[in-house]
PDB file of C-alpha atoms in Angstrom:
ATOM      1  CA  UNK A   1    -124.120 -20.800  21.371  1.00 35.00           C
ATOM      2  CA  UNK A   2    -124.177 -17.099  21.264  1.00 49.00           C
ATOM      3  CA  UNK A   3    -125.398 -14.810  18.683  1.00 76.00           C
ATOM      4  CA  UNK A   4    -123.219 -12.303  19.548  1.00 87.00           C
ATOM      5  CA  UNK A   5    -121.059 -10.167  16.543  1.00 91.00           C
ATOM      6  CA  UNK A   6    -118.130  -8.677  17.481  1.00 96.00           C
ATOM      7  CA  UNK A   7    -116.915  -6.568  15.029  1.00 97.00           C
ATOM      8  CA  UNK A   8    -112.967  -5.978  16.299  1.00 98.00           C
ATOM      9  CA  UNK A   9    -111.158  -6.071  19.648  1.00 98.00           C
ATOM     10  CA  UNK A  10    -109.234  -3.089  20.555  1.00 98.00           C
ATOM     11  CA  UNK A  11    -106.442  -2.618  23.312  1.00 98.00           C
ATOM     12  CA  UNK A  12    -105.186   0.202  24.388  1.00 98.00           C
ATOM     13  CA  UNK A  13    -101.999   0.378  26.843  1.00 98.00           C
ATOM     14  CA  UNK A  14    -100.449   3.441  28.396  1.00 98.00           C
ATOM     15  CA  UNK A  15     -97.462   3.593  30.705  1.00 98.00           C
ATOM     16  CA  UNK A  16     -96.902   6.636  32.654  1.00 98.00           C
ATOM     17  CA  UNK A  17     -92.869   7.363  32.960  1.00 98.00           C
ATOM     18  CA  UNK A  18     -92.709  10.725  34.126  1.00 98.00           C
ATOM     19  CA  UNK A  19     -95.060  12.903  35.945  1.00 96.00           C
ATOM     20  CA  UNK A  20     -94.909  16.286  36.635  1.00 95.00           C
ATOM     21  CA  UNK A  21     -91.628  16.256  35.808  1.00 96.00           C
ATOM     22  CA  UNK A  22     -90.063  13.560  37.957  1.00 97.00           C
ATOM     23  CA  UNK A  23     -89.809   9.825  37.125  1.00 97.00           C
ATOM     24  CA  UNK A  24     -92.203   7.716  38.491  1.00 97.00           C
ATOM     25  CA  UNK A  25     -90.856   5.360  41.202  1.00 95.00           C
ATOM     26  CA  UNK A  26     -92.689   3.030  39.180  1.00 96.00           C
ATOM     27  CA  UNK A  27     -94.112   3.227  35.906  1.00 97.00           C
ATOM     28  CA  UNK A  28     -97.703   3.221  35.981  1.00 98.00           C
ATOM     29  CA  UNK A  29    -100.065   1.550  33.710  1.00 98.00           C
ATOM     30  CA  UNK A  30    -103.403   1.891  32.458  1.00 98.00           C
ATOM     31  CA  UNK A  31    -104.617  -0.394  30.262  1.00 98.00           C
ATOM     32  CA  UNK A  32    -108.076  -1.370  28.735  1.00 98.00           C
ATOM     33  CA  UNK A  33    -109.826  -3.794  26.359  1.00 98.00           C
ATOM     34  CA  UNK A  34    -112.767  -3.653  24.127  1.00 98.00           C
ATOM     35  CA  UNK A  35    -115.347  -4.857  21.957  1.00 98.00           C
ATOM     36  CA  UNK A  36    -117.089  -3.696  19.460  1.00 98.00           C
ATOM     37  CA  UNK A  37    -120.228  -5.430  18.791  1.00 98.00           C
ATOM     38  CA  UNK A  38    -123.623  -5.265  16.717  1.00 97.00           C
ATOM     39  CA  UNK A  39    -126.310  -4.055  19.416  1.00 97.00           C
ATOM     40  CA  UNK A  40    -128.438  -6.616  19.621  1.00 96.00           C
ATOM     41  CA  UNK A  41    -131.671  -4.910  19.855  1.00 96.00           C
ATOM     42  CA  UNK A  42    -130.554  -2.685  16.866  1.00 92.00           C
ATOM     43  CA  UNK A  43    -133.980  -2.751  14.726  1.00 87.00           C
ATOM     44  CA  UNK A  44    -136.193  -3.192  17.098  1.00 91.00           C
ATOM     45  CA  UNK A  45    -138.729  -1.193  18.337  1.00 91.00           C
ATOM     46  CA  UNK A  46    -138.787  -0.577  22.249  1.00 94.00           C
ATOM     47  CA  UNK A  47    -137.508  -3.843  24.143  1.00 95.00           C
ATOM     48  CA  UNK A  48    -139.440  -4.462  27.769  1.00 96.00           C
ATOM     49  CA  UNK A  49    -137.285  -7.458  28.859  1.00 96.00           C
ATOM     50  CA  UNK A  50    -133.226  -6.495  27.972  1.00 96.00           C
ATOM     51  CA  UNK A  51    -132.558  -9.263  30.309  1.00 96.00           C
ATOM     52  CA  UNK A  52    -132.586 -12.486  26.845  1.00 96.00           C
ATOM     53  CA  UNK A  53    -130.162 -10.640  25.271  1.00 95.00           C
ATOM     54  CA  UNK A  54    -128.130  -9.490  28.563  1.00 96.00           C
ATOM     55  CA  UNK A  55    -127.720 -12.943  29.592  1.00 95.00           C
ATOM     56  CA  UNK A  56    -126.844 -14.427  26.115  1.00 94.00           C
ATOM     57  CA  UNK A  57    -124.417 -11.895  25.557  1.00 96.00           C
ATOM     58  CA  UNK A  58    -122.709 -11.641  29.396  1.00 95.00           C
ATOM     59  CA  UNK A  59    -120.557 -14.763  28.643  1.00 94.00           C
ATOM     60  CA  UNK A  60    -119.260 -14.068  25.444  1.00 96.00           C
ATOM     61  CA  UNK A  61    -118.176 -10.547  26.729  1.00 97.00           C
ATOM     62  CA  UNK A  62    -115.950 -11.486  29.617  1.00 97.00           C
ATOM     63  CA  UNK A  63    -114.626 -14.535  27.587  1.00 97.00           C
ATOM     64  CA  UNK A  64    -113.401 -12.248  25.209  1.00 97.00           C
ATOM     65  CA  UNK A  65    -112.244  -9.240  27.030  1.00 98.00           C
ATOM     66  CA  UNK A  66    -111.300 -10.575  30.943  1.00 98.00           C
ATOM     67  CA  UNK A  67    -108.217 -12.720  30.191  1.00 98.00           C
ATOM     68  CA  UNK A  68    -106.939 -10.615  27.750  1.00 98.00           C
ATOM     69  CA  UNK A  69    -106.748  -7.402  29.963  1.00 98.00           C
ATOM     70  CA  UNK A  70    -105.523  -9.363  32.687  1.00 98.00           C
ATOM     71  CA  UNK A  71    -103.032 -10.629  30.198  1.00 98.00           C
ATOM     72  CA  UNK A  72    -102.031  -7.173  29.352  1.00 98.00           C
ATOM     73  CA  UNK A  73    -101.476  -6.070  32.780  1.00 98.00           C
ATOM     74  CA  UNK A  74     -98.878  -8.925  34.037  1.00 98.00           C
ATOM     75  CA  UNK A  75    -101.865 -11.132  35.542  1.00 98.00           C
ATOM     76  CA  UNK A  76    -104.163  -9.970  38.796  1.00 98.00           C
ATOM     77  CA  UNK A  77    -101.261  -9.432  41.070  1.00 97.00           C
ATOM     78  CA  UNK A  78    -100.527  -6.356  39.115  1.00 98.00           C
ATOM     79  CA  UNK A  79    -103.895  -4.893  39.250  1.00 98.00           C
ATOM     80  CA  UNK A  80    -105.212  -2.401  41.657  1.00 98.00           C
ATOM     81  CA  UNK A  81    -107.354  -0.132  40.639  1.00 98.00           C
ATOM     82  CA  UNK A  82    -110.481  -1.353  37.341  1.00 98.00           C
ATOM     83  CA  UNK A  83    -113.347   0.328  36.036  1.00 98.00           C
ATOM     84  CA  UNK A  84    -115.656  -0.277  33.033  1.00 98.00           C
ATOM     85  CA  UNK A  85    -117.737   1.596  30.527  1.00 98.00           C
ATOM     86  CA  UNK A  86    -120.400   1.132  27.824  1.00 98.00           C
ATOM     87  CA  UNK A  87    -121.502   3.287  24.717  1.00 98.00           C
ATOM     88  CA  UNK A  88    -124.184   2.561  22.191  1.00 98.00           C
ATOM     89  CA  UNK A  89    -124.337   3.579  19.104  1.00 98.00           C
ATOM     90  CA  UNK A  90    -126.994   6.818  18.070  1.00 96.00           C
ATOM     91  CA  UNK A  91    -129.761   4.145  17.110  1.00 95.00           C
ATOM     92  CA  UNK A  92    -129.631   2.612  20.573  1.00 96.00           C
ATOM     93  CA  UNK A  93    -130.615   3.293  23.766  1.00 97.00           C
ATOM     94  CA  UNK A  94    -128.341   4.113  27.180  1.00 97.00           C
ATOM     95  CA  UNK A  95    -130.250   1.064  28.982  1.00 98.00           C
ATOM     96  CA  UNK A  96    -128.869  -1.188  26.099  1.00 97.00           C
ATOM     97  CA  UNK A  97    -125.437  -0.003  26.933  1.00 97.00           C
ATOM     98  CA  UNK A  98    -125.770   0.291  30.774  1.00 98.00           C
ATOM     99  CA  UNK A  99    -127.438  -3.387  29.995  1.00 97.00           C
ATOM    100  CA  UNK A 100    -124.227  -5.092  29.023  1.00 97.00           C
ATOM    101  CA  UNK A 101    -122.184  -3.846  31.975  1.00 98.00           C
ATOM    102  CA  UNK A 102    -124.397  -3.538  34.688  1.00 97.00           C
ATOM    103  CA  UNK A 103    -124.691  -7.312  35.307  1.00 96.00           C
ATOM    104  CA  UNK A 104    -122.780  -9.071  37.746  1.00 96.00           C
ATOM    105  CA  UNK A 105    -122.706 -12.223  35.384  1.00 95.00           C
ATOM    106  CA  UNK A 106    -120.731  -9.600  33.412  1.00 96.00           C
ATOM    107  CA  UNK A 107    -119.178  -8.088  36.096  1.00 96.00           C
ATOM    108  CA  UNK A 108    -118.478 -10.925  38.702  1.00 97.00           C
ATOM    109  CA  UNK A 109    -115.790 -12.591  36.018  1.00 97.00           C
ATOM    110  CA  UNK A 110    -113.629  -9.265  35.908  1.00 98.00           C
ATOM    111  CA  UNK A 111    -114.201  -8.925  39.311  1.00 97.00           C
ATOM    112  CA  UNK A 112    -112.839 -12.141  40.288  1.00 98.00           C
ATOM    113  CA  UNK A 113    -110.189 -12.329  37.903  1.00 98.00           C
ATOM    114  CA  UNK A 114    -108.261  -9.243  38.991  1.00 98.00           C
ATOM    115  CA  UNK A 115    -108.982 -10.460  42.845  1.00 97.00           C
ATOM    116  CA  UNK A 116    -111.184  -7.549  43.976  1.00 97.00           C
ATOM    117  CA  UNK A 117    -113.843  -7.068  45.958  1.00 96.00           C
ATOM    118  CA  UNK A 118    -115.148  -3.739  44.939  1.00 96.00           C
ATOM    119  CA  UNK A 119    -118.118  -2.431  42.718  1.00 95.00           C
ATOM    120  CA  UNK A 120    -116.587  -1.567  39.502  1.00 97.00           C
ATOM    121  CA  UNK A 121    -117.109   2.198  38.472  1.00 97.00           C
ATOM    122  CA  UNK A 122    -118.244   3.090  35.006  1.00 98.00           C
ATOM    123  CA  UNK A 123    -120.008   5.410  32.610  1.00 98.00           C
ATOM    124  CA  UNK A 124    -122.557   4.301  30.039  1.00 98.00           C
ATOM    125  CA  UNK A 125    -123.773   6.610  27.078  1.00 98.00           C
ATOM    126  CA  UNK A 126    -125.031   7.384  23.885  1.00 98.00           C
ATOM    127  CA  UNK A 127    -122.569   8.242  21.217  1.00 98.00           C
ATOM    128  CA  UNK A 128    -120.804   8.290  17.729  1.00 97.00           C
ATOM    129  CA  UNK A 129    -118.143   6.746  15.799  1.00 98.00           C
ATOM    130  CA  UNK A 130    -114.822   8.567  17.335  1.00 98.00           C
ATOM    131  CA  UNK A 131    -116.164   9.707  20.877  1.00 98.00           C
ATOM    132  CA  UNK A 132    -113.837   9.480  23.964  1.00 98.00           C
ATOM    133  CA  UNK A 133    -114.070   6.166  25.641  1.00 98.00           C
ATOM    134  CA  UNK A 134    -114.048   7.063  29.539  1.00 98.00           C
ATOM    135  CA  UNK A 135    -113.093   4.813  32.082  1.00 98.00           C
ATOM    136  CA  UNK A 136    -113.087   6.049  35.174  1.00 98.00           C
ATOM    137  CA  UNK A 137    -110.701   3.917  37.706  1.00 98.00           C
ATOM    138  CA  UNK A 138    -111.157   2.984  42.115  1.00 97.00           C
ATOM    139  CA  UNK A 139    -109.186   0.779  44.345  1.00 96.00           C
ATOM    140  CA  UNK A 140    -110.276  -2.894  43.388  1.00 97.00           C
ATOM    141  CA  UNK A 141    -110.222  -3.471  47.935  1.00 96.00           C
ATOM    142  CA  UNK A 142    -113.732  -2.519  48.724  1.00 91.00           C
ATOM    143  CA  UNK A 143    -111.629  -1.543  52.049  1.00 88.00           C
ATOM    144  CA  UNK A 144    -109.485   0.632  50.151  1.00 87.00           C
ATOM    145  CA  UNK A 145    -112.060   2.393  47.893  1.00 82.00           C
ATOM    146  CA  UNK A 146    -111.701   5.801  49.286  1.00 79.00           C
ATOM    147  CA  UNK A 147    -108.205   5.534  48.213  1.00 89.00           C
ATOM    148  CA  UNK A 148    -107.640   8.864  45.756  1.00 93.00           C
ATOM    149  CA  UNK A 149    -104.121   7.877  44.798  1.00 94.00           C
ATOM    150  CA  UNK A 150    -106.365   5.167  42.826  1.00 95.00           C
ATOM    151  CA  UNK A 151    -109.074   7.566  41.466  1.00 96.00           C
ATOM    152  CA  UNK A 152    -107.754   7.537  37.710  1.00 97.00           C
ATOM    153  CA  UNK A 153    -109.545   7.988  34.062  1.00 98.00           C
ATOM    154  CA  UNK A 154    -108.283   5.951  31.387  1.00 98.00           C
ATOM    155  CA  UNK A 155    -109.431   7.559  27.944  1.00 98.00           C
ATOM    156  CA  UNK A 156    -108.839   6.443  24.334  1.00 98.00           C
ATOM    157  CA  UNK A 157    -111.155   6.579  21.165  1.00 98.00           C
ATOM    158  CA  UNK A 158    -111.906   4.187  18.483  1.00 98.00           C
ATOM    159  CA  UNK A 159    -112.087   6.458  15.634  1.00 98.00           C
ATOM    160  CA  UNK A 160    -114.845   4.220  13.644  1.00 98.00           C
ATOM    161  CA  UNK A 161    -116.659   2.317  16.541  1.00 98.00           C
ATOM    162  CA  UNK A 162    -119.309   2.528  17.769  1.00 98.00           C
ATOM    163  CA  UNK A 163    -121.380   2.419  14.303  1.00 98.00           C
ATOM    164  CA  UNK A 164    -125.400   3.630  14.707  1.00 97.00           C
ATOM    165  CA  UNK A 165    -126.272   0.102  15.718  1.00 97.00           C
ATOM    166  CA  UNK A 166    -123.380  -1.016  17.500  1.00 98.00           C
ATOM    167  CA  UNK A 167    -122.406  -0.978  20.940  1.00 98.00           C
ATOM    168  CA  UNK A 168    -118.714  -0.400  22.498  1.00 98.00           C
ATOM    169  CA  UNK A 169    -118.268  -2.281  26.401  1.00 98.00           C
ATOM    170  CA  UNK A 170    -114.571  -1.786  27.349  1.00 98.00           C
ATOM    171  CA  UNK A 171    -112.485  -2.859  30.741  1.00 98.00           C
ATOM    172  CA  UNK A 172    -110.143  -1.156  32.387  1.00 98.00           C
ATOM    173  CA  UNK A 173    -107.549  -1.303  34.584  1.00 98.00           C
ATOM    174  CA  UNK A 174    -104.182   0.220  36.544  1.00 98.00           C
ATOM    175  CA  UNK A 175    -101.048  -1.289  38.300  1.00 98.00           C
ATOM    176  CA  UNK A 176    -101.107   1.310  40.838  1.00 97.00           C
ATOM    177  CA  UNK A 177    -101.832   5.024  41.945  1.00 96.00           C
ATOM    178  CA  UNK A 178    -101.188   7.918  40.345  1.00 96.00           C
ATOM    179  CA  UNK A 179     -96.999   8.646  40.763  1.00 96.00           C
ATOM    180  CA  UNK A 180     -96.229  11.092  43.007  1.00 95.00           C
ATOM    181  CA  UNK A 181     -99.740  10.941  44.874  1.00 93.00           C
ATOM    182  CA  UNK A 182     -99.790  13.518  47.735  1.00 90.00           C
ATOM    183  CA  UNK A 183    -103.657  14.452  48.135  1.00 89.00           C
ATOM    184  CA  UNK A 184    -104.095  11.897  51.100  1.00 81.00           C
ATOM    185  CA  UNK A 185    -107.521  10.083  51.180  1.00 81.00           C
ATOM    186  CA  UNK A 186    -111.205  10.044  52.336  1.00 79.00           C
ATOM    187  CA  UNK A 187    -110.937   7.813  55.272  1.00 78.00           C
ATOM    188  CA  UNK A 188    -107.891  10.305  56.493  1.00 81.00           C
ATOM    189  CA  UNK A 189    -110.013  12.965  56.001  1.00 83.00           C
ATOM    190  CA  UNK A 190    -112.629  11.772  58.035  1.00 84.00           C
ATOM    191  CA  UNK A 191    -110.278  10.735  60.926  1.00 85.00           C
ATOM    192  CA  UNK A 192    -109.299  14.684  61.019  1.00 88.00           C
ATOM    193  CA  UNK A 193    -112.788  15.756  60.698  1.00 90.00           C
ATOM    194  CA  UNK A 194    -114.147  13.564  62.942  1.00 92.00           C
ATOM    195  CA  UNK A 195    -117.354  12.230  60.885  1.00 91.00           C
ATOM    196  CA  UNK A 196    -117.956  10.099  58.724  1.00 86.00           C
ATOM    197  CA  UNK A 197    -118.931  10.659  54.785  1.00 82.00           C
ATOM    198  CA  UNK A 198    -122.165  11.437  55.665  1.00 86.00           C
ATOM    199  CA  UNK A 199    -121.166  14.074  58.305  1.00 88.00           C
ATOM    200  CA  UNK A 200    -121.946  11.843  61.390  1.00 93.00           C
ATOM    201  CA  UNK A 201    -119.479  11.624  64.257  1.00 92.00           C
ATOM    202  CA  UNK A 202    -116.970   8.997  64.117  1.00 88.00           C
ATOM    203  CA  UNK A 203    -117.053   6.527  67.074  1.00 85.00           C
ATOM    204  CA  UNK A 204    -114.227   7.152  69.251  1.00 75.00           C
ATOM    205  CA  UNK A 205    -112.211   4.030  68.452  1.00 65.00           C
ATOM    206  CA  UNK A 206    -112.092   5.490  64.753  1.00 58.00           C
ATOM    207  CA  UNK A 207    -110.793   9.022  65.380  1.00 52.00           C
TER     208      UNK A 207
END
């Protein structure tokens, strides 16, 4: 059994029609869900082990926000790109926020759910009541993660969350790229260059 508050559930949905002045050839979506919850070591004085309240809390988190995003978004098949983010309250700490995410007992569920295989990306912060939710967006195919059609932000606000000693975790996700993409990708990059990310030569079965 949990001792986990959550205060209220918020979704936020946004379908992209036109962009930069054409119709998309599909609409694209961007869609997130989150909770806002009492931070659990609100009160206390400096925590050494976050990992009690990490693991009582993981559970309850994805139960409550996994199947309703996917549920939003038409169900896994129409995912492709997810992200995550975290913001405590001004009594809390960053590591209680980055806490909450940065688990893959937390992670894993979403992961699996939308039928990736990539690291989620994220931010995690310290904030007030009002501030800009960021969630930035990759391919959910680790093999497709230098895909920049698929590097996307999803931002919305929750104008009285999170409270001093509450912390906001929110999901995200997309059904595609952004429309009209034309910025070609990492990996293509690389093939011109002739190196790798790092700068180190490609082997020649790669160029």
């Amino acid at each position: 059994m949990t001792g986990m508050l959550i205060r209220k559930i918020v979704d936020f949905v946004e379908d992209t029609l036109i962009e930069g002045g054409r119709a998309a050839p599909v609409p694209l979506r961007m869609a997130a869900c989150a909770a806002v919850i009492r931070n659990p070591w609100a009160g206390s004085a400096f925590v050494e082990d976050l990992q009690p309240h990490i693991m009582e809390h993981a559970k309850a988190l994805t139960d409550a926000l996994v199947p309703r995003l996917v549920a939003v978004m038409g169900g896994p098949d129409r995912i492709e790109a997810f992200g995550k983010c975290a913001v405590t309250g001004t009594d809390g700490e960053v590591e209680h926020a980055a806490g909450l995410i940065h688990t893959l007992h937390f992670g894993n569920v979403f992961r699996i759910a939308a039928g990736g295989d990539s690291f989620l990306p994220f931010t995690n912060k310290r904030a007030g009541a009002g501030t800009a939710l960021t969630v930035p967006l990759t391919h959910k195919d680790a093999e497709r993660k230098g895909s920049r059609a698929h590097f996307l932000t999803l931002e919305f606000t929750i104008p009285d969350a999170p409270a001093h000693d509450e912390i906001v975790i929110a999901l995200g996700a997309a059904s595609g790229g952004r429309p009209h993409h034309r910025i070609g990708d990492r990996f293509n990059d690389m093939r011109i260059m002739g190196v790798d990310q790092a700068g180190r030569p490609l082997p020649a079965e790669s160029k």
